[in-house]
Structure formats: C-alpha cells, structure tokens
Amino acid sequence: MARHFAYSEESTLNDSLRLADFIQSHSVSHIPVLFEPVLLSLNAMNLDSPVIVDATLGEGGHSRGMLRLLPNATLIGFDQDTEMIERARSRFIEDGFELAENPTIGKVCVVRSRFSEIAAYLTSQNLLADFLLVDLGVAMFHFDAAKRGFSFRDTSLDMRLDERLVMTAADVINSYTENELSRILFEYGEERMSRQIAKRIVSNRPINSADKLTDIVLSVLIRHRDRSSKRGFIKDSDAAKVFQAIRIEVNSELDQIKSLLADLPKILTQNGRAAFISFHSIEDRLVKHGFQNLLKSKFEVLTRKPILSDSTEIDLNLASRSAKLRVIQKSNFENEVV
C-alpha cells in the first residue's frame, strides 16, 4: 500500500524552488498557490523525464516550477482562455523555455482545451500523464479584465473563460427564470439570500452591466441587514457569491470538473498522480467525492486530509488561505511511494 504523501518542513527543494525565491526571480503576477507542496508531490515520484500535464495553465507559474525541478519533462499545458495562453507563452520564453507544437521532451506544448477535451488530446498523441495538476482558482487577471465581465464594476456581463462559448452572464441573468436563478445562486454560490436576489434581478431586467447587478445584490443585502439585528458595512465584494455562481453556470465549471475526474483512468499512466487544488467547498466536495469513486478503479488517495497553505505562504499570498490540495494515484497497490 502507498504511504500517504504529506508536506513537511523536512522535505527538500532547491532554494530557487522555494516560493519566496521563485516569485522574486520570476515574472509572476499571479502567485501559484501551494507551489511547494505540488513540487514535493511531483518530486516524490522519483522520475527523471515524466509527462506532466497542467490542466489549468494560467500564466504557467506551477508549470515553470515543475520544469525547473525536472528539465527533462515533457510538459503539456492546457487552458481554454486565449489571453492566458499568450501570457503563459510569454512567461515561458522569458524564462528560457522552448515552446513546441507537439509534446516534446524538455519543451513546453500549449494547447487550447477544456477539461472534457484533455483525455482525447492525450489519446491522439499516444500519451499518458505521469503527473496531472488541476488548479481550480480563477486568475486575478480575469477580475482585472473589465471587458471580460469578471469584476464588480465598470464592465459588461460576459464571464466566459472560453470565448468560444455562446452563453454569457448577461444571457443567464436576463433569460433564466426566477427559480432557475435562485437555484444556481444557492447551489453554486451558497448564497443564503438567493431567493430574494433572484426576485430582485427578475424585476429589474434588463441587466447589462456589472454595476447594475452589483447594486441589485447589495440592495438586497442591505435591506436584509437593516431588518435584522446585524450591523456592518456592505461592500462590493459581498456580491462575490452571486458572481461566482453565475460564472460557474456560464462556463459549466462543475460539469467540466466531473468530466476530468471521470477521465482520470484514461489520462494517468500506472502510478501516475493527479493533484487538485480547490478554493471553495463546492469544488472541494466534487474532488473529494470524485476521488472516492475512483477508489473502485485501483486508485489510492495520497492525502488523508487536504494539504493547506502554511503561515509562510499565506504571508506571501493571502489568496492561498482558502486553498486545499488533494492528491490521488493510479496504483497497482504494490509499489510503496512517499
């Protein structure tokens, strides 16, 4: 049986791969979360030239670290967002890595793809992954990109991570029934005021800007606060649960996660690992339950409890405080791994 991987201060990484040193020596606008535990889990596999799949490439923070750790790896980075792909390519070139059109040892192959398309791509290349990384966080770049509709103000309502998708946030807000809106706000945003917010949205249509949506949400929250014994300042970020729920609906995010989890037997090689980083309870429950289902298929969970950011990382990156890392391995139950 495999021993459960655990991140500890005794585990070793080259100083240049410690998070603090990495972000000082590399161009990083989105700090990779749980960077050291991810590298330690990969390093524990004792592979010289693995096939590494980064399913959420983003700006390539984790991938650049993994290539620094294992320069002979074949790295394939997937992302559905063309703007993020171009940013990642620029970062790889800045760091001296060579890009390739097809998966190549020691080079980076970047592919535009959603989770549900990854298994088919690997099959087309006759490849299986030794290590799969999935970081379910949304890069701050999206929240700063007003034209993409991810911020609370001064933007249209788009929220598509993949611009090939047809449905936008405006479509959801202006065409869903009150019951449908209430359901997604509650299920995907865990918003307790989902019914009241959905009712207010429907009565104020059309809604075509983030400003108007934010004001509607805050008006409901303020009314609830004033009717209760609670006091406190209501701010734009209090609309985050609503925006999260709509973003999840627009991008079919939960269905995509389920698809990727179900495809792990087709993606991973024998003894291959998959590492999932989640940021809210909805995602984490999906990953946890997906792992439990995989136990029936000769998989073994290597993290009894999720790995969390330590105080050092949180000091460097406050956004990491809610992150959880879970790791699973496709195993024959004969090899003992760290």
Tab-separated table of N, CA and C in Angstrom, residues 56-161:
chain	number	residue	atom	x	y	z
A	56	THR	N	-4.654	23.486	-16.018
A	56	THR	CA	-5.076	24.876	-15.813
A	56	THR	C	-3.837	25.755	-15.900
A	57	LEU	N	-3.312	25.917	-17.075
A	57	LEU	CA	-2.002	26.543	-17.259
A	57	LEU	C	-1.923	27.951	-16.703
A	58	GLY	N	-2.956	28.762	-16.952
A	58	GLY	CA	-2.899	30.139	-16.473
A	58	GLY	C	-1.669	30.843	-17.010
A	59	GLU	N	-0.924	31.510	-16.125
A	59	GLU	CA	0.321	32.169	-16.517
A	59	GLU	C	1.512	31.223	-16.453
A	60	GLY	N	1.256	29.979	-16.095
A	60	GLY	CA	2.330	28.996	-16.108
A	60	GLY	C	3.198	28.967	-14.871
A	61	GLY	N	2.723	29.525	-13.762
A	61	GLY	CA	3.529	29.556	-12.544
A	61	GLY	C	3.928	28.181	-12.052
A	62	HIS	N	2.947	27.309	-11.860
A	62	HIS	CA	3.257	25.948	-11.420
A	62	HIS	C	4.116	25.222	-12.457
A	63	SER	N	3.769	25.371	-13.728
A	63	SER	CA	4.485	24.658	-14.787
A	63	SER	C	5.945	25.079	-14.864
A	64	ARG	N	6.206	26.367	-14.711
A	64	ARG	CA	7.594	26.822	-14.750
A	64	ARG	C	8.391	26.231	-13.596
A	65	GLY	N	7.740	26.125	-12.441
A	65	GLY	CA	8.408	25.492	-11.312
A	65	GLY	C	8.668	24.019	-11.554
A	66	MET	N	7.682	23.318	-12.143
A	66	MET	CA	7.851	21.887	-12.405
A	66	MET	C	8.948	21.636	-13.434
A	67	LEU	N	9.080	22.527	-14.415
A	67	LEU	CA	10.154	22.377	-15.403
A	67	LEU	C	11.515	22.719	-14.816
A	68	ARG	N	11.555	23.661	-13.888
A	68	ARG	CA	12.814	23.937	-13.190
A	68	ARG	C	13.238	22.708	-12.382
A	69	LEU	N	12.263	22.055	-11.781
A	69	LEU	CA	12.541	20.865	-10.979
A	69	LEU	C	12.984	19.708	-11.859
A	70	LEU	N	12.291	19.503	-12.980
A	70	LEU	CA	12.551	18.365	-13.869
A	70	LEU	C	12.675	18.863	-15.310
A	71	PRO	N	13.847	19.372	-15.684
A	71	PRO	CA	14.020	19.973	-17.015
A	71	PRO	C	13.871	19.006	-18.178
A	72	ASN	N	13.922	17.691	-17.914
A	72	ASN	CA	13.744	16.709	-18.987
A	72	ASN	C	12.299	16.249	-19.131
A	73	ALA	N	11.403	16.912	-18.438
A	73	ALA	CA	9.989	16.536	-18.517
A	73	ALA	C	9.396	16.946	-19.862
A	74	THR	N	8.353	16.232	-20.248
A	74	THR	CA	7.502	16.653	-21.368
A	74	THR	C	6.301	17.348	-20.752
A	75	LEU	N	6.194	18.650	-20.945
A	75	LEU	CA	5.127	19.397	-20.282
A	75	LEU	C	4.082	19.853	-21.296
A	76	ILE	N	2.833	19.514	-20.991
A	76	ILE	CA	1.701	19.931	-21.822
A	76	ILE	C	0.796	20.804	-20.956
A	77	GLY	N	0.620	22.042	-21.376
A	77	GLY	CA	-0.217	22.967	-20.628
A	77	GLY	C	-1.519	23.245	-21.359
A	78	PHE	N	-2.627	23.023	-20.666
A	78	PHE	CA	-3.953	23.252	-21.257
A	78	PHE	C	-4.601	24.489	-20.639
A	79	ASP	N	-5.245	25.272	-21.446
A	79	ASP	CA	-6.070	26.376	-20.955
A	79	ASP	C	-7.123	26.670	-22.009
A	80	GLN	N	-8.285	27.142	-21.558
A	80	GLN	CA	-9.365	27.436	-22.502
A	80	GLN	C	-9.379	28.897	-22.923
A	81	ASP	N	-8.529	29.708	-22.292
A	81	ASP	CA	-8.541	31.151	-22.488
A	81	ASP	C	-7.348	31.574	-23.346
A	82	THR	N	-7.607	32.132	-24.513
A	82	THR	CA	-6.518	32.501	-25.422
A	82	THR	C	-5.622	33.594	-24.837
A	83	GLU	N	-6.195	34.521	-24.077
A	83	GLU	CA	-5.375	35.574	-23.472
A	83	GLU	C	-4.411	34.992	-22.447
A	84	MET	N	-4.875	34.042	-21.645
A	84	MET	CA	-3.997	33.404	-20.669
A	84	MET	C	-2.917	32.589	-21.371
A	85	ILE	N	-3.270	31.943	-22.460
A	85	ILE	CA	-2.300	31.145	-23.209
A	85	ILE	C	-1.165	32.031	-23.718
A	86	GLU	N	-1.501	33.205	-24.243
A	86	GLU	CA	-0.457	34.108	-24.741
A	86	GLU	C	0.415	34.623	-23.605
A	87	ARG	N	-0.191	34.904	-22.459
A	87	ARG	CA	0.594	35.340	-21.303
A	87	ARG	C	1.541	34.230	-20.856
A	88	ALA	N	1.047	32.993	-20.835
A	88	ALA	CA	1.891	31.864	-20.428
A	88	ALA	C	3.052	31.675	-21.396
A	89	ARG	N	2.775	31.735	-22.684
A	89	ARG	CA	3.839	31.575	-23.678
A	89	ARG	C	4.933	32.621	-23.471
A	90	SER	N	4.520	33.851	-23.204
A	90	SER	CA	5.499	34.917	-22.972
A	90	SER	C	6.343	34.630	-21.742
A	91	ARG	N	5.701	34.123	-20.684
A	91	ARG	CA	6.437	33.810	-19.455
A	91	ARG	C	7.447	32.687	-19.697
A	92	PHE	N	7.054	31.657	-20.421
A	92	PHE	CA	7.977	30.554	-20.713
A	92	PHE	C	9.188	31.052	-21.502
A	93	ILE	N	8.944	31.895	-22.490
A	93	ILE	CA	10.041	32.428	-23.301
A	93	ILE	C	10.967	33.291	-22.445
A	94	GLU	N	10.382	34.119	-21.563
A	94	GLU	CA	11.187	34.942	-20.658
A	94	GLU	C	12.097	34.081	-19.793
A	95	ASP	N	11.605	32.911	-19.391
A	95	ASP	CA	12.372	32.014	-18.523
A	95	ASP	C	13.333	31.125	-19.297
A	96	GLY	N	13.353	31.248	-20.613
A	96	GLY	CA	14.297	30.476	-21.411
A	96	GLY	C	13.821	29.103	-21.825
A	97	PHE	N	12.531	28.819	-21.657
A	97	PHE	CA	11.999	27.521	-22.077
A	97	PHE	C	11.605	27.580	-23.550
A	98	GLU	N	11.759	26.458	-24.225
A	98	GLU	CA	11.438	26.384	-25.640
A	98	GLU	C	10.031	25.834	-25.824
A	99	LEU	N	9.264	26.479	-26.692
A	99	LEU	CA	7.914	26.030	-26.994
A	99	LEU	C	7.925	25.054	-28.161
A	100	ALA	N	6.964	24.135	-28.162
A	100	ALA	CA	6.860	23.146	-29.236
A	100	ALA	C	5.400	22.989	-29.636
A	101	GLU	N	5.163	22.694	-30.906
A	101	GLU	CA	3.803	22.494	-31.393
A	101	GLU	C	3.200	21.204	-30.858
A	102	ASN	N	4.040	20.186	-30.677
A	102	ASN	CA	3.603	18.887	-30.175
A	102	ASN	C	4.405	18.532	-28.929
A	103	PRO	N	3.876	17.650	-28.071
A	103	PRO	CA	4.596	17.265	-26.855
A	103	PRO	C	6.006	16.781	-27.158
A	104	THR	N	6.999	17.392	-26.476
A	104	THR	CA	8.409	17.113	-26.735
A	104	THR	C	9.181	17.158	-25.429
A	105	ILE	N	10.109	16.234	-25.230
A	105	ILE	CA	10.917	16.197	-24.013
A	105	ILE	C	11.675	17.513	-23.845
A	106	GLY	N	11.587	18.084	-22.652
A	106	GLY	CA	12.313	19.300	-22.336
A	106	GLY	C	11.706	20.570	-22.889
A	107	LYS	N	10.544	20.464	-23.527
A	107	LYS	CA	9.897	21.632	-24.111
A	107	LYS	C	8.464	21.758	-23.593
A	108	VAL	N	7.858	22.886	-23.941
A	108	VAL	CA	6.500	23.173	-23.484
A	108	VAL	C	5.549	23.173	-24.674
A	109	CYS	N	4.513	22.375	-24.575
A	109	CYS	CA	3.458	22.342	-25.592
A	109	CYS	C	2.198	22.929	-24.963
A	110	VAL	N	1.673	23.993	-25.555
A	110	VAL	CA	0.498	24.672	-25.015
A	110	VAL	C	-0.700	24.398	-25.921
A	111	VAL	N	-1.794	23.959	-25.308
A	111	VAL	CA	-2.978	23.543	-26.067
A	111	VAL	C	-4.211	24.264	-25.529
A	112	ARG	N	-5.017	24.809	-26.432
A	112	ARG	CA	-6.289	25.394	-26.013
A	112	ARG	C	-7.310	24.278	-25.880
A	113	SER	N	-7.797	24.084	-24.660
A	113	SER	CA	-8.699	22.956	-24.434
A	113	SER	C	-9.429	23.118	-23.115
A	114	ARG	N	-10.626	22.559	-23.051
A	114	ARG	CA	-11.371	22.464	-21.802
A	114	ARG	C	-11.050	21.122	-21.151
A	115	PHE	N	-11.423	20.978	-19.874
A	115	PHE	CA	-11.145	19.736	-19.141
A	115	PHE	C	-11.659	18.515	-19.889
A	116	SER	N	-12.858	18.636	-20.431
A	116	SER	CA	-13.511	17.488	-21.059
A	116	SER	C	-12.823	17.037	-22.340
A	117	GLU	N	-11.857	17.826	-22.836
A	117	GLU	CA	-11.170	17.500	-24.084
A	117	GLU	C	-9.755	16.968	-23.876
A	118	ILE	N	-9.283	16.981	-22.631
A	118	ILE	CA	-7.886	16.622	-22.359
A	118	ILE	C	-7.599	15.158	-22.656
A	119	ALA	N	-8.463	14.259	-22.205
A	119	ALA	CA	-8.226	12.823	-22.417
A	119	ALA	C	-8.121	12.504	-23.903
A	120	ALA	N	-9.006	13.089	-24.701
A	120	ALA	CA	-8.981	12.826	-26.147
A	120	ALA	C	-7.695	13.337	-26.777
A	121	TYR	N	-7.216	14.491	-26.325
A	121	TYR	CA	-5.962	15.020	-26.876
A	121	TYR	C	-4.797	14.087	-26.561
A	122	LEU	N	-4.697	13.650	-25.313
A	122	LEU	CA	-3.599	12.756	-24.933
A	122	LEU	C	-3.664	11.454	-25.719
A	123	THR	N	-4.870	10.935	-25.905
A	123	THR	CA	-5.031	9.716	-26.703
A	123	THR	C	-4.535	9.937	-28.131
A	124	SER	N	-4.831	11.105	-28.689
A	124	SER	CA	-4.397	11.400	-30.059
A	124	SER	C	-2.878	11.480	-30.177
A	125	GLN	N	-2.210	11.751	-29.046
A	125	GLN	CA	-0.749	11.838	-29.036
A	125	GLN	C	-0.098	10.554	-28.513
A	126	ASN	N	-0.931	9.537	-28.241
A	126	ASN	CA	-0.436	8.270	-27.677
A	126	ASN	C	0.345	8.493	-26.382
A	127	LEU	N	-0.204	9.353	-25.536
A	127	LEU	CA	0.462	9.696	-24.286
A	127	LEU	C	-0.450	9.446	-23.090
A	128	LEU	N	0.175	9.133	-21.954
A	128	LEU	CA	-0.481	9.112	-20.655
A	128	LEU	C	0.332	10.011	-19.733
A	129	ALA	N	-0.325	10.613	-18.776
A	129	ALA	CA	0.349	11.555	-17.886
A	129	ALA	C	0.904	10.849	-16.657
A	130	ASP	N	2.135	11.200	-16.298
A	130	ASP	CA	2.696	10.759	-15.022
A	130	ASP	C	2.194	11.647	-13.895
A	131	PHE	N	1.969	12.921	-14.204
A	131	PHE	CA	1.533	13.871	-13.181
A	131	PHE	C	0.572	14.864	-13.821
A	132	LEU	N	-0.586	15.013	-13.203
A	132	LEU	CA	-1.612	15.953	-13.664
A	132	LEU	C	-1.868	16.969	-12.566
A	133	LEU	N	-1.795	18.245	-12.910
A	133	LEU	CA	-2.103	19.308	-11.960
A	133	LEU	C	-3.358	20.037	-12.404
A	134	VAL	N	-4.265	20.262	-11.448
A	134	VAL	CA	-5.506	20.994	-11.719
A	134	VAL	C	-5.675	22.050	-10.629
A	135	ASP	N	-5.510	23.315	-11.002
A	135	ASP	CA	-5.672	24.433	-10.073
A	135	ASP	C	-6.991	25.117	-10.412
A	136	LEU	N	-7.987	24.944	-9.557
A	136	LEU	CA	-9.338	25.404	-9.865
A	136	LEU	C	-9.583	26.873	-9.544
A	137	GLY	N	-8.551	27.589	-9.143
A	137	GLY	CA	-8.692	29.016	-8.878
A	137	GLY	C	-8.751	29.823	-10.161
A	138	VAL	N	-9.468	30.925	-10.133
A	138	VAL	CA	-9.536	31.832	-11.285
A	138	VAL	C	-8.463	32.893	-11.107
A	139	ALA	N	-7.597	33.050	-12.096
A	139	ALA	CA	-6.504	34.015	-12.010
A	139	ALA	C	-7.043	35.430	-11.813
A	140	MET	N	-6.336	36.219	-11.000
A	140	MET	CA	-6.758	37.594	-10.759
A	140	MET	C	-6.803	38.399	-12.051
A	141	PHE	N	-6.077	37.954	-13.061
A	141	PHE	CA	-6.115	38.613	-14.369
A	141	PHE	C	-7.553	38.775	-14.846
A	142	HIS	N	-8.373	37.767	-14.626
A	142	HIS	CA	-9.755	37.829	-15.099
A	142	HIS	C	-10.540	38.913	-14.369
A	143	PHE	N	-10.274	39.065	-13.072
A	143	PHE	CA	-11.003	40.071	-12.310
A	143	PHE	C	-10.547	41.483	-12.676
A	144	ASP	N	-9.327	41.587	-13.225
A	144	ASP	CA	-8.819	42.889	-13.638
A	144	ASP	C	-9.193	43.209	-15.080
A	145	ALA	N	-9.717	42.230	-15.798
A	145	ALA	CA	-10.038	42.431	-17.214
A	145	ALA	C	-11.495	42.858	-17.341
A	146	ALA	N	-11.715	44.161	-17.379
A	146	ALA	CA	-13.085	44.680	-17.368
A	146	ALA	C	-13.899	44.188	-18.552
A	147	LYS	N	-13.271	44.090	-19.712
A	147	LYS	CA	-14.035	43.705	-20.898
A	147	LYS	C	-14.531	42.271	-20.830
A	148	ARG	N	-13.968	41.457	-19.927
A	148	ARG	CA	-14.376	40.060	-19.825
A	148	ARG	C	-15.545	39.882	-18.857
A	149	GLY	N	-15.886	40.926	-18.118
A	149	GLY	CA	-17.063	40.856	-17.264
A	149	GLY	C	-16.870	40.072	-15.987
A	150	PHE	N	-15.652	40.105	-15.420
A	150	PHE	CA	-15.411	39.366	-14.188
A	150	PHE	C	-15.381	40.272	-12.954
A	151	SER	N	-15.275	41.580	-13.137
A	151	SER	CA	-15.191	42.473	-11.992
A	151	SER	C	-16.591	42.927	-11.578
A	152	PHE	N	-16.660	43.578	-10.406
A	152	PHE	CA	-17.952	44.004	-9.878
A	152	PHE	C	-18.417	45.337	-10.468
A	153	ARG	N	-17.511	46.056	-11.112
A	153	ARG	CA	-17.845	47.383	-11.629
A	153	ARG	C	-17.260	47.603	-13.031
A	154	ASP	N	-17.838	48.585	-13.716
A	154	ASP	CA	-17.291	49.097	-14.983
A	154	ASP	C	-17.044	48.014	-16.020
A	155	THR	N	-17.969	47.112	-16.175
A	155	THR	CA	-17.771	46.046	-17.152
A	155	THR	C	-19.111	45.518	-17.654
A	156	SER	N	-19.084	44.951	-18.825
A	156	SER	CA	-20.259	44.248	-19.335
A	156	SER	C	-20.339	42.893	-18.649
A	157	LEU	N	-21.411	42.175	-18.877
A	157	LEU	CA	-21.600	40.880	-18.222
A	157	LEU	C	-21.306	39.757	-19.211
A	158	ASP	N	-20.079	39.289	-19.193
A	158	ASP	CA	-19.648	38.222	-20.086
A	158	ASP	C	-19.338	36.971	-19.270
A	159	MET	N	-18.190	36.962	-18.593
A	159	MET	CA	-17.746	35.895	-17.684
A	159	MET	C	-17.371	34.592	-18.369
A	160	ARG	N	-17.246	34.576	-19.687
A	160	ARG	CA	-16.801	33.355	-20.358
A	160	ARG	C	-15.291	33.214	-20.226
A	161	LEU	N	-14.833	32.093	-19.694
A	161	LEU	CA	-13.409	31.796	-19.675
A	161	LEU	C	-12.945	31.364	-21.058
